[in-house]
XYZ file of C-alpha atoms in Angstrom:
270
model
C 72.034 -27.854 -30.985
C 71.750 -25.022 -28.809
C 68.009 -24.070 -28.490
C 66.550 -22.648 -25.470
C 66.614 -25.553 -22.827
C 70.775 -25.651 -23.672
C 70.759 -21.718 -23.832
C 68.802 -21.609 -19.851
C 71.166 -24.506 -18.307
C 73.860 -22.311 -18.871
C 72.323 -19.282 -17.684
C 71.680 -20.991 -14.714
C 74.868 -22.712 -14.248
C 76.160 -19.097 -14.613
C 74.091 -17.571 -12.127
C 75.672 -20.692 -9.553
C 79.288 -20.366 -10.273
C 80.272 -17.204 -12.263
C 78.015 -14.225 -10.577
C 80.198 -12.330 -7.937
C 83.405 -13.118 -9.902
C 85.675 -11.178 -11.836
C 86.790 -10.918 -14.861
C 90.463 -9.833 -14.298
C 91.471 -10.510 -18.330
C 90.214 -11.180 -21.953
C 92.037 -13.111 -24.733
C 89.616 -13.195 -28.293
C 91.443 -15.910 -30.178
C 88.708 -15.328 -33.090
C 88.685 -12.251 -33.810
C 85.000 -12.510 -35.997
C 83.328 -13.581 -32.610
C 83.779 -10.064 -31.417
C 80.205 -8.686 -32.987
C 80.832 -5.005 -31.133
C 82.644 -3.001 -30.528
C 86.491 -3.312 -31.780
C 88.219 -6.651 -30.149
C 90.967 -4.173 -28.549
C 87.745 -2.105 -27.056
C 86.426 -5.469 -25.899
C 88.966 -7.319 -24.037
C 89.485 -3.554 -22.192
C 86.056 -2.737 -21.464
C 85.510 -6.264 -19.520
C 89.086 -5.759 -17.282
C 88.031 -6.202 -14.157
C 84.612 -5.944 -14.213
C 82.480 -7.865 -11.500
C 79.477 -10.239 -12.969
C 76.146 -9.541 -11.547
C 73.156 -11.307 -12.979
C 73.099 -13.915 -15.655
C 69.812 -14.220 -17.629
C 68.667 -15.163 -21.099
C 67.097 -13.069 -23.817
C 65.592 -15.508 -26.656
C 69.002 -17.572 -27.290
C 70.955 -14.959 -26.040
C 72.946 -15.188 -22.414
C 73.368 -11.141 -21.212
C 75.267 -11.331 -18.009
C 75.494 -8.075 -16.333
C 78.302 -6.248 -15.171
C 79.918 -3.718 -12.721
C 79.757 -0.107 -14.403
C 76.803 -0.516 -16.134
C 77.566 -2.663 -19.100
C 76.412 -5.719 -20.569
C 78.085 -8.816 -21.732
C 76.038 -10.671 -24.300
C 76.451 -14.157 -25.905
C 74.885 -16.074 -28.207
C 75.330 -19.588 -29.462
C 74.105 -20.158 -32.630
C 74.054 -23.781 -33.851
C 76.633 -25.331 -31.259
C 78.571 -23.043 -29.205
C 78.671 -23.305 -25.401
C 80.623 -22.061 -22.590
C 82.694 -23.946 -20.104
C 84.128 -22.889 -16.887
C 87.388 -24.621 -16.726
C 90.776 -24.341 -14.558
C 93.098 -21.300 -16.272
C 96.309 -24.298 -16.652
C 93.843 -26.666 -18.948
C 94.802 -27.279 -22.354
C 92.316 -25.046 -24.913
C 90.324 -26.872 -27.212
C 91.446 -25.974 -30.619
C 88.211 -24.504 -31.613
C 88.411 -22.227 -28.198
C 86.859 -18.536 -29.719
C 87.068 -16.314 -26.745
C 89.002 -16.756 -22.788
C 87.712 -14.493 -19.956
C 90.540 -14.721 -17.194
C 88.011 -15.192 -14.285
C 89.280 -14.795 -10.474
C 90.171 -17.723 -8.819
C 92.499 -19.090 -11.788
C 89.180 -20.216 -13.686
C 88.372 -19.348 -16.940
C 85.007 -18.914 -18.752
C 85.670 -20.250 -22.815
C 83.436 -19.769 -25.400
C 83.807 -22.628 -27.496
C 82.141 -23.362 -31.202
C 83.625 -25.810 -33.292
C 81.664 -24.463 -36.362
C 83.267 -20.725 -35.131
C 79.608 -19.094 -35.756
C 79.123 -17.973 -31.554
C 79.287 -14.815 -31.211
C 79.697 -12.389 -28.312
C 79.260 -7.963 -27.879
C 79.975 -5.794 -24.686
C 78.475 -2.184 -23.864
C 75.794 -0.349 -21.804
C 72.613 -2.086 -21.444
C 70.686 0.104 -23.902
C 72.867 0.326 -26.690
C 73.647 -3.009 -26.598
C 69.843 -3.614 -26.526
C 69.467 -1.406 -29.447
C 72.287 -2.853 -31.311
C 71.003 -6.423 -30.839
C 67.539 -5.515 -31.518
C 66.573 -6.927 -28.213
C 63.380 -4.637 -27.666
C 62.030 -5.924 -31.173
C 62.225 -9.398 -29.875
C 58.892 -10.938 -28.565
C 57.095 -12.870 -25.355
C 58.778 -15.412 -23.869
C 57.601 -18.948 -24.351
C 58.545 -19.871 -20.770
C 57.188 -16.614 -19.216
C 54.321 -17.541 -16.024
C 52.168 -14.753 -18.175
C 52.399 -16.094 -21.604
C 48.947 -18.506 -21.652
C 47.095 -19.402 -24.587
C 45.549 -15.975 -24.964
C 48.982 -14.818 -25.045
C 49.631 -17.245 -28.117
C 46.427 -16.383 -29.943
C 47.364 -12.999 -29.956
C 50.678 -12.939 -31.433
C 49.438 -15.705 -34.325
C 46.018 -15.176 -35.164
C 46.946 -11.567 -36.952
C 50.072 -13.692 -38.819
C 48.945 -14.760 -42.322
C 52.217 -16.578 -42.813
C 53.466 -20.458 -42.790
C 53.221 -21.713 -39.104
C 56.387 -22.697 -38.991
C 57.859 -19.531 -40.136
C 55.933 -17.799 -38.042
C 56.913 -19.427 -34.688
C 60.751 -19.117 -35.855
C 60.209 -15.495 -36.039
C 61.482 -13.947 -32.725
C 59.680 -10.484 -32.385
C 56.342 -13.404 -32.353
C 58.013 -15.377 -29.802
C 61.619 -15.232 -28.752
C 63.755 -18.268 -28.227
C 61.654 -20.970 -30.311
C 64.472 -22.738 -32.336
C 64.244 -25.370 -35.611
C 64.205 -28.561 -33.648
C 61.390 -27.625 -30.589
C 59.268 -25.668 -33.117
C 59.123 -29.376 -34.982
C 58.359 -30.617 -31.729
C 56.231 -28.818 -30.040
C 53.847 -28.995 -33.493
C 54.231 -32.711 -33.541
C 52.870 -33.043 -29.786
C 50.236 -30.616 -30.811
C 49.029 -32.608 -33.647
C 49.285 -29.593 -36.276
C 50.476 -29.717 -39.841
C 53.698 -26.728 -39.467
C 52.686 -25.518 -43.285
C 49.275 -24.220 -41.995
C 48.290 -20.575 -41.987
C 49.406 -19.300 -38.526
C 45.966 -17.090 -38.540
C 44.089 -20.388 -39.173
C 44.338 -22.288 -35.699
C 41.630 -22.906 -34.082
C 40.993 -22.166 -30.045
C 41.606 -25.902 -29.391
C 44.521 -25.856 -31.391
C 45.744 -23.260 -29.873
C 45.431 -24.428 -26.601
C 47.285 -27.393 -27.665
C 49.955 -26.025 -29.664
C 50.881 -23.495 -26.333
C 50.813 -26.622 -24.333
C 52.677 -28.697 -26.826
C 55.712 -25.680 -26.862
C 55.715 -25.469 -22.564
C 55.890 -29.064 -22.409
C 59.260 -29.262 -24.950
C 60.674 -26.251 -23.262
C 59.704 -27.223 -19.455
C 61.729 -31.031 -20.122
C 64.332 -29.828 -22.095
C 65.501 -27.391 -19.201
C 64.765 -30.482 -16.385
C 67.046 -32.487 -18.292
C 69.216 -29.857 -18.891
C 69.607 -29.468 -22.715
C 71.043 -31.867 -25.481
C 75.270 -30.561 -24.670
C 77.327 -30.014 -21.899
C 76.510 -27.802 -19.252
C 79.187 -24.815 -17.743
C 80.828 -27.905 -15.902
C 81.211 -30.504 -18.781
C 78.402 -32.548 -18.058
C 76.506 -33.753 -21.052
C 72.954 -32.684 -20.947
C 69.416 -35.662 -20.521
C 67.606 -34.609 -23.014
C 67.863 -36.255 -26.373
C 68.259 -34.438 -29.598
C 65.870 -36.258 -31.744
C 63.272 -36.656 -29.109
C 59.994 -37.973 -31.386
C 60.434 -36.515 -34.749
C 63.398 -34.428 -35.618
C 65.690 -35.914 -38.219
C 64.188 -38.936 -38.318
C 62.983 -39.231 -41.731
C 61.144 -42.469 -42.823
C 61.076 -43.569 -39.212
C 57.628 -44.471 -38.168
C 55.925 -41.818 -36.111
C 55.595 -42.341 -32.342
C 52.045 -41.950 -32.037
C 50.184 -43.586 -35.477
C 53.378 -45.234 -37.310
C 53.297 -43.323 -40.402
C 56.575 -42.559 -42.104
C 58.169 -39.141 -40.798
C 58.465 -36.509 -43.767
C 60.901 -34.339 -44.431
C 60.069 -30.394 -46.111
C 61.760 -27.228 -46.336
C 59.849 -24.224 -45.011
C 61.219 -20.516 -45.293
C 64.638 -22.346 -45.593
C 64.956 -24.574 -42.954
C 64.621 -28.114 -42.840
C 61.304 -29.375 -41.243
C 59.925 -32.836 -39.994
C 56.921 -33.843 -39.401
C 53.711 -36.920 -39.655
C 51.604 -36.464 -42.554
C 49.431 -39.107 -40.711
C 48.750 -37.103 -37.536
C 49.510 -33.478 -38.403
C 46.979 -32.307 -40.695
């Protein structure tokens, strides 16, 4: 699943092997993954433009570019890129080829076909995107528990919801939201405005600590190069229903919150 710690290995296998290259072409096999603009204006716009910064938004990967446009990506469930030799086979479910220099390409791959990528200047891209709306990042050297407190204790909502919604915090996905509220000790259908300072303090520490391993062990998929990722999908709780909880043994539940499918210990998150 491509959450934040998959999302920033790429970004930073990017910023290693695909800053200062080229993109001399563009094939969009899919044309749906083409968000903006038309997939004829796409594949032109990126013709031989030079990339110059990789970085993540949230879950998205923006990678600068010569002439002052933006390449964005995003993943959604289980899309990633790989940077592969131009004469290798395509995967069938291959959505997008950039023709890099070098006879490499860059391939957007998704087998569910939900990734999705956009091109154009910075700030209409940001607009488009809703990038400004978006909020701190979890991973950001300024955003400390005061930070946290700030963006929940005004939020009346579910927890969980709350922490999924990225103008609070950007980049927090299904399975480390579970997590990071099952290292904290804290029941994810509280009242976000209810926490208390030491739950707080724990919950901020509970989300650094998912995010800060995931990253070292760099995600749950293959990286830009093919290698599969440390980390482990179901790390304590997620999808493990029944199985006895790490820390006091008690049966894992499963809920629905706002939608989405949520696990947790009703013996030590309450």
């Amino acid at each position: 699943m491509a959450e934040v710690p998959e999302v920033e290995t790429i970004v930073r296998d990017l910023r290693q092997a695909v800053v200062g290259r080229t993109i001399r072409a563009t094939e969009v096999l899919l044309p749906a993954a083409v968000r903006f603009p038309t997939v004829e204006e796409f594949a032109t716009l990126l013709t031989e433009r030079v990339v110059l910064e990789s970085r993540r938004r949230a879950k998205y990967i923006l990678l600068t570019l010569s002439d002052d446009l933006l390449l964005a990506i995003h993943f959604a469930l289980w899309g990633t890129v790989a940077l592969v030799p131009t004469a290798q086979p395509r995967l069938p479910e291959t959505l997008i080829v950039w023709h890099l220099d070098q006879e490499q390409d860059l391939r957007l791959i998704d087998k569910l076909g939900y990734a999705r990528s956009a091109v154009g200047p910075p700030g209409i891209l940001a607009e488009k995107l809703d990038l400004n709306s978006l909020g701190p990042e979890a991973l950001d050297p300024d955003f400390n528990v005061d930070a946290l407190a700030r963006q929940l204790l005004r939020r009346k909502g579910v927890l969980k919801s709350v922490l999924l919604n990225q103008r609070v915090l950007a980049g927090l996905g299904n399975r480390d939201t579970d997590e990071s509220l099952w290292l904290a000790g804290i029941d994810p259908r509280r009242s976000a405005a209810s926490l208390t300072p030491d739950e707080l303090t724990r919950l901020h520490a509970g989300i650094k600590k998912m995010l800060e391993e995931g990253i070292a062990l760099r995600g749950t998929q293959r990286d830009l190069f093919g290698v599969k990722g440390q980390a482990v999908h179901r790390r304590y709780i997620f999808e493990k229903t029944r199985e006895p909880c790490p820390r006091c043994s008690t049966p894992i539940a499963y809920i629905r919150i706002g939608g989405r499918n949520t696990f947790y210990c009703p013996g030590c998150q309450r």
